[in-house]
């Protein structure tokens, strides 16, 4: 874990993207006394930010005009659109903290372009769901200037338990893809195990307790086990977002000449569930691929190529 700076003060922080993750970050910042002005394309998200004590910006350019700006957007394509349309609002000396998990090469290029204008860019990916951010137990893995990383330490520490500087721009997303590969497969393995227990006619609560007590334990069991058993898939992190990350993982593997067969199967499972209309549910809804809490996903969409 890296040492990050303490910078008391309450300058306004800009936020672009007030979805699940952005709202959770704003909640932590506001609770710490950090004023937030935010923009989201959805009026309901802007209203929710105001209800938390934040300020709704009239457009992304207003939020980007702050000295430190947090981006929390669906993917790097949207990041490019926002910076392309409103990036002139970023003044020299601004630090952009991008929590979006995107293509590492695209983020490295974004960092290079912004650096030419005197703007620092951190791809500060978040390990954990919006719930972990709200609880302050998330982990941040940041790529970019170490000086910018230290300067933003006070913000990062409001919603994390640990922060890591992992290298140059793009390294944050590279590390996040590694984390998400392992985490996602942990969830899928848990779902398959519970599906087998269900097939055996075992008590699923008891099966989960046995898994948690023994060597098969993973944090995914604590976070997602009861959601899978109860079929309560209110999103903490959407299944479609994780599918996007798995596709980035597979693309990275192809570029490296590295076979990732388990991730290929995982993509097929998630793709089947998304095709059945459950992409906006929590990523624990992967258990639907085994016919638990719904029809089994179609063979055509579930089988890997």
Coordinates of C-alpha atoms in Angstrom, one line a residue:
X1 CA 0.0 0.0 0.0
X2 CA 1.3 3.4 -0.9
X3 CA 1.4 6.5 1.3
X4 CA -1.0 9.1 0.1
X5 CA -1.0 12.7 1.2
X6 CA -3.2 14.6 3.6
X7 CA -4.5 17.8 2.1
X8 CA -7.0 19.5 4.4
X9 CA -9.3 21.9 2.7
X10 CA -12.7 21.9 1.2
X11 CA -12.4 23.0 -2.4
X12 CA -15.2 22.0 -4.7
X13 CA -14.6 18.7 -6.4
X14 CA -16.2 18.0 -9.8
X15 CA -17.9 14.7 -10.6
X16 CA -19.0 13.5 -14.0
X17 CA -21.1 10.4 -13.9
X18 CA -23.5 9.9 -10.9
X19 CA -24.5 6.3 -11.4
X20 CA -24.1 3.6 -8.8
X21 CA -20.4 4.2 -8.2
X22 CA -20.5 7.9 -8.7
X23 CA -23.3 8.3 -6.2
X24 CA -21.4 6.2 -3.6
X25 CA -18.2 8.3 -4.1
X26 CA -20.2 11.5 -3.7
X27 CA -21.8 10.2 -0.6
X28 CA -18.4 9.5 1.0
X29 CA -17.0 12.9 -0.1
X30 CA -19.9 14.9 1.2
X31 CA -19.9 13.0 4.5
X32 CA -16.2 14.0 4.8
X33 CA -17.1 17.7 4.3
X34 CA -15.9 17.8 0.7
X35 CA -18.3 19.8 -1.5
X36 CA -19.2 18.1 -4.8
X37 CA -20.7 19.5 -8.0
X38 CA -21.7 16.8 -10.3
X39 CA -23.2 16.1 -13.7
X40 CA -25.0 13.1 -15.1
X41 CA -27.0 12.7 -18.3
X42 CA -29.9 11.4 -16.2
X43 CA -31.9 14.1 -14.3
X44 CA -32.8 11.6 -11.6
X45 CA -29.1 11.0 -10.9
X46 CA -28.5 14.8 -10.6
X47 CA -31.5 15.0 -8.3
X48 CA -30.2 12.2 -6.1
X49 CA -26.9 14.0 -5.8
X50 CA -28.7 17.2 -4.7
X51 CA -30.6 15.2 -2.1
X52 CA -27.3 14.0 -0.7
X53 CA -26.1 17.6 -0.3
X54 CA -24.2 18.0 -3.6
X55 CA -24.7 20.6 -6.3
X56 CA -26.1 19.7 -9.7
X57 CA -24.0 21.1 -12.5
X58 CA -25.7 22.6 -15.6
X59 CA -23.4 20.6 -17.8
X60 CA -20.2 18.5 -17.7
X61 CA -18.1 21.5 -18.5
X62 CA -19.0 23.0 -15.2
X63 CA -17.9 20.0 -13.2
X64 CA -14.7 19.7 -15.3
X65 CA -13.9 23.3 -14.3
X66 CA -12.9 22.2 -10.8
X67 CA -9.3 21.8 -9.8
X68 CA -9.9 18.1 -9.1
X69 CA -12.4 16.1 -11.1
X70 CA -13.6 12.5 -10.7
X71 CA -15.0 10.6 -13.7
X72 CA -17.3 7.7 -13.0
X73 CA -18.5 6.6 -16.4
X74 CA -19.7 3.4 -18.1
X75 CA -16.6 2.9 -20.3
X76 CA -13.7 4.7 -21.9
X77 CA -15.8 5.5 -25.0
X78 CA -18.0 7.7 -22.9
X79 CA -14.9 9.2 -21.2
X80 CA -13.6 10.1 -24.7
X81 CA -16.9 11.7 -25.6
X82 CA -17.0 13.8 -22.4
X83 CA -13.4 14.9 -22.7
X84 CA -13.8 15.5 -26.4
X85 CA -16.9 17.7 -26.1
X86 CA -16.1 19.5 -22.8
X87 CA -12.4 18.9 -22.2
X88 CA -11.5 22.5 -22.9
X89 CA -12.9 23.3 -19.5
X90 CA -9.9 21.5 -17.9
X91 CA -7.4 24.1 -16.9
X92 CA -3.6 23.5 -16.6
X93 CA -2.9 22.1 -13.2
X94 CA -6.2 20.1 -13.0
X95 CA -6.1 16.5 -11.8
X96 CA -8.5 14.1 -13.4
X97 CA -9.3 11.0 -11.4
X98 CA -10.9 8.5 -13.7
X99 CA -12.6 5.6 -11.9
X100 CA -13.8 4.0 -15.1
X101 CA -12.5 0.6 -16.0
X102 CA -11.6 0.9 -19.6
X103 CA -9.1 -0.2 -22.3
X104 CA -5.6 0.4 -20.7
X105 CA -4.1 1.6 -24.0
X106 CA -6.9 4.1 -24.5
X107 CA -6.4 5.4 -21.0
X108 CA -2.6 5.7 -21.5
X109 CA -3.3 7.7 -24.6
X110 CA -5.8 9.9 -22.7
X111 CA -3.1 10.5 -20.1
X112 CA -0.6 11.6 -22.8
X113 CA -3.0 14.0 -24.4
X114 CA -4.0 15.6 -21.2
X115 CA -0.3 15.9 -20.0
X116 CA 0.4 18.0 -23.1
X117 CA -2.1 20.6 -21.7
X118 CA -0.7 20.4 -18.2
X119 CA -3.5 18.3 -16.9
X120 CA -2.7 15.2 -14.7
X121 CA -4.6 12.0 -15.3
X122 CA -5.0 9.1 -12.9
X123 CA -6.8 5.9 -14.0
X124 CA -7.9 5.2 -10.5
X125 CA -9.9 2.0 -10.8
X126 CA -12.0 0.8 -7.9
X127 CA -11.8 -2.7 -6.5
X128 CA -15.2 -3.3 -5.0
X129 CA -18.8 -2.5 -5.7
X130 CA -20.8 0.7 -4.9
X131 CA -21.6 -0.9 -1.5
X132 CA -17.9 -1.2 -0.6
X133 CA -17.4 2.4 -1.6
X134 CA -20.3 3.5 0.6
X135 CA -18.8 1.5 3.4
X136 CA -15.3 2.9 2.8
X137 CA -13.8 -0.5 2.3
X138 CA -13.1 -0.3 -1.5
X139 CA -9.5 -0.5 -2.9
X140 CA -8.2 1.9 -5.4
X141 CA -5.4 1.0 -7.9
X142 CA -4.2 4.1 -9.6
X143 CA -2.0 4.6 -12.7
X144 CA -0.4 7.9 -13.5
X145 CA 1.8 10.5 -12.0
X146 CA 2.9 9.6 -8.4
X147 CA 2.8 13.3 -7.5
X148 CA -0.8 13.5 -8.7
X149 CA -1.6 10.3 -6.8
X150 CA -0.2 11.8 -3.5
X151 CA -2.0 15.1 -4.1
X152 CA -5.4 13.3 -4.4
X153 CA -4.7 11.1 -1.4
X154 CA -7.3 12.9 0.8
X155 CA -10.0 12.3 -1.7
X156 CA -9.1 8.6 -2.3
X157 CA -9.0 7.9 1.4
X158 CA -12.6 9.0 1.9
X159 CA -14.0 5.9 0.2
X160 CA -11.2 3.3 0.4
X161 CA -9.5 1.1 2.9
X162 CA -6.3 0.8 0.8
X163 CA -4.9 2.7 -2.1
X164 CA -2.1 1.5 -4.4
X165 CA 0.0 3.4 -7.0
X166 CA 0.6 0.7 -9.7
X167 CA 2.5 2.5 -12.4
X168 CA 1.9 4.8 -15.4
X169 CA -1.4 5.7 -17.0
X170 CA -3.3 2.6 -18.0
X171 CA -1.8 0.5 -15.2
X172 CA -4.8 1.1 -13.0
X173 CA -7.1 -0.6 -15.5
X174 CA -4.6 -3.4 -16.1
X175 CA -4.6 -4.2 -12.4
X176 CA -8.4 -3.9 -12.2
X177 CA -8.8 -6.4 -15.1
X178 CA -6.6 -8.8 -13.2
X179 CA -8.7 -8.3 -10.0
X180 CA -11.9 -8.6 -11.9
X181 CA -10.9 -11.8 -13.7
X182 CA -10.3 -13.5 -10.4
X183 CA -13.3 -12.0 -8.6
X184 CA -15.7 -12.7 -11.4
X185 CA -14.6 -16.3 -11.6
X186 CA -15.0 -16.6 -7.8
X187 CA -18.7 -15.4 -8.2
X188 CA -19.3 -17.8 -11.1
X189 CA -17.8 -20.7 -9.1
X190 CA -20.0 -19.9 -6.2
X191 CA -23.1 -19.7 -8.4
X192 CA -22.3 -23.1 -9.9
X193 CA -21.7 -24.6 -6.5
X194 CA -25.0 -23.3 -5.2
X195 CA -26.7 -24.6 -8.3
X196 CA -25.3 -28.1 -7.6
X197 CA -26.4 -27.9 -4.0
X198 CA -29.8 -26.9 -5.2
X199 CA -29.9 -29.8 -7.5
X200 CA -28.9 -32.1 -4.7
X201 CA -31.8 -30.7 -2.7
X202 CA -29.5 -29.4 0.0
X203 CA -30.4 -26.4 2.2
X204 CA -28.7 -23.5 0.4
X205 CA -28.2 -21.4 3.5
X206 CA -26.4 -24.4 5.1
X207 CA -24.4 -25.0 1.9
X208 CA -23.2 -21.4 2.0
X209 CA -22.2 -21.6 5.6
X210 CA -20.2 -24.8 4.9
X211 CA -18.5 -23.0 2.0
X212 CA -17.7 -20.0 4.1
X213 CA -16.3 -22.1 7.0
X214 CA -13.9 -24.2 4.8
X215 CA -11.0 -23.8 2.4
X216 CA -13.3 -22.8 -0.5
X217 CA -14.1 -19.5 1.1
X218 CA -13.8 -16.3 -0.9
X219 CA -15.1 -12.8 -0.2
X220 CA -17.6 -13.3 -3.0
X221 CA -19.5 -15.7 -0.7
X222 CA -19.9 -13.0 2.0
X223 CA -20.8 -10.3 -0.5
X224 CA -23.0 -12.3 -3.0
X225 CA -24.0 -15.6 -1.4
X226 CA -27.3 -14.5 0.2
X227 CA -28.2 -12.4 -2.9
X228 CA -27.9 -15.5 -5.0
X229 CA -29.9 -17.7 -2.6
X230 CA -32.7 -15.1 -2.1
X231 CA -32.7 -14.0 -5.8
X232 CA -32.4 -10.4 -4.7
X233 CA -30.5 -8.8 -7.5
X234 CA -30.8 -5.1 -6.8
X235 CA -27.6 -3.8 -8.3
X236 CA -24.5 -3.0 -6.4
X237 CA -22.5 -3.5 -9.6
X238 CA -24.4 -4.4 -12.8
X239 CA -23.9 -7.7 -14.6
X240 CA -23.6 -5.9 -17.9
X241 CA -20.7 -3.8 -16.6
X242 CA -18.9 -6.9 -15.5
X243 CA -19.5 -8.5 -18.9
X244 CA -17.9 -5.4 -20.4
X245 CA -14.8 -5.9 -18.2
X246 CA -14.6 -9.6 -19.2
X247 CA -14.6 -8.6 -22.8
X248 CA -11.7 -6.2 -22.1
X249 CA -9.9 -9.1 -20.3
X250 CA -10.3 -11.4 -23.3
X251 CA -9.2 -8.6 -25.7
X252 CA -6.1 -8.1 -23.6
X253 CA -5.4 -11.8 -23.6
X254 CA -5.6 -11.9 -27.4
X255 CA -3.3 -8.9 -27.7
X256 CA -0.8 -10.7 -25.4
X257 CA -1.2 -14.0 -27.1
X258 CA -2.4 -15.4 -23.9
X259 CA -5.3 -17.9 -23.8
X260 CA -7.9 -17.3 -21.1
X261 CA -10.3 -20.2 -21.4
X262 CA -12.1 -19.7 -18.1
X263 CA -12.8 -16.1 -19.0
X264 CA -14.1 -17.2 -22.4
X265 CA -16.6 -19.5 -20.6
X266 CA -17.4 -16.7 -18.2
X267 CA -18.2 -14.4 -21.1
X268 CA -20.6 -16.9 -22.5
X269 CA -22.4 -17.4 -19.2
X270 CA -22.8 -13.6 -18.6
X271 CA -23.8 -13.0 -22.2
X272 CA -26.6 -15.5 -21.9
X273 CA -27.9 -13.9 -18.8
X274 CA -27.7 -10.5 -20.4
X275 CA -29.4 -11.7 -23.5
X276 CA -32.3 -12.9 -21.4
X277 CA -32.8 -9.3 -20.1
X278 CA -31.0 -9.3 -16.8
X279 CA -28.0 -7.1 -17.6
X280 CA -29.1 -4.3 -15.3
X281 CA -29.3 -6.7 -12.3
X282 CA -26.5 -7.2 -9.8
X283 CA -23.6 -9.3 -11.1
X284 CA -24.6 -12.0 -8.7
X285 CA -27.4 -12.7 -11.1
X286 CA -24.9 -14.9 -13.0
X287 CA -26.5 -17.7 -11.1
X288 CA -29.4 -17.4 -13.5
X289 CA -27.2 -19.1 -16.1
X290 CA -27.9 -22.3 -14.2
X291 CA -31.6 -21.8 -14.2
X292 CA -31.8 -20.7 -10.6
X293 CA -34.4 -17.9 -10.1
X294 CA -35.4 -18.1 -13.7
X295 CA -35.2 -20.1 -16.9
X296 CA -31.7 -21.4 -17.8
X297 CA -30.0 -19.2 -20.4
X298 CA -30.1 -20.6 -23.9
X299 CA -27.4 -23.1 -24.9
X300 CA -26.4 -21.0 -27.9
X301 CA -25.6 -17.9 -25.8
X302 CA -24.1 -19.9 -22.9
X303 CA -21.5 -22.0 -24.7
X304 CA -18.1 -20.6 -25.4
X305 CA -16.8 -20.5 -28.9

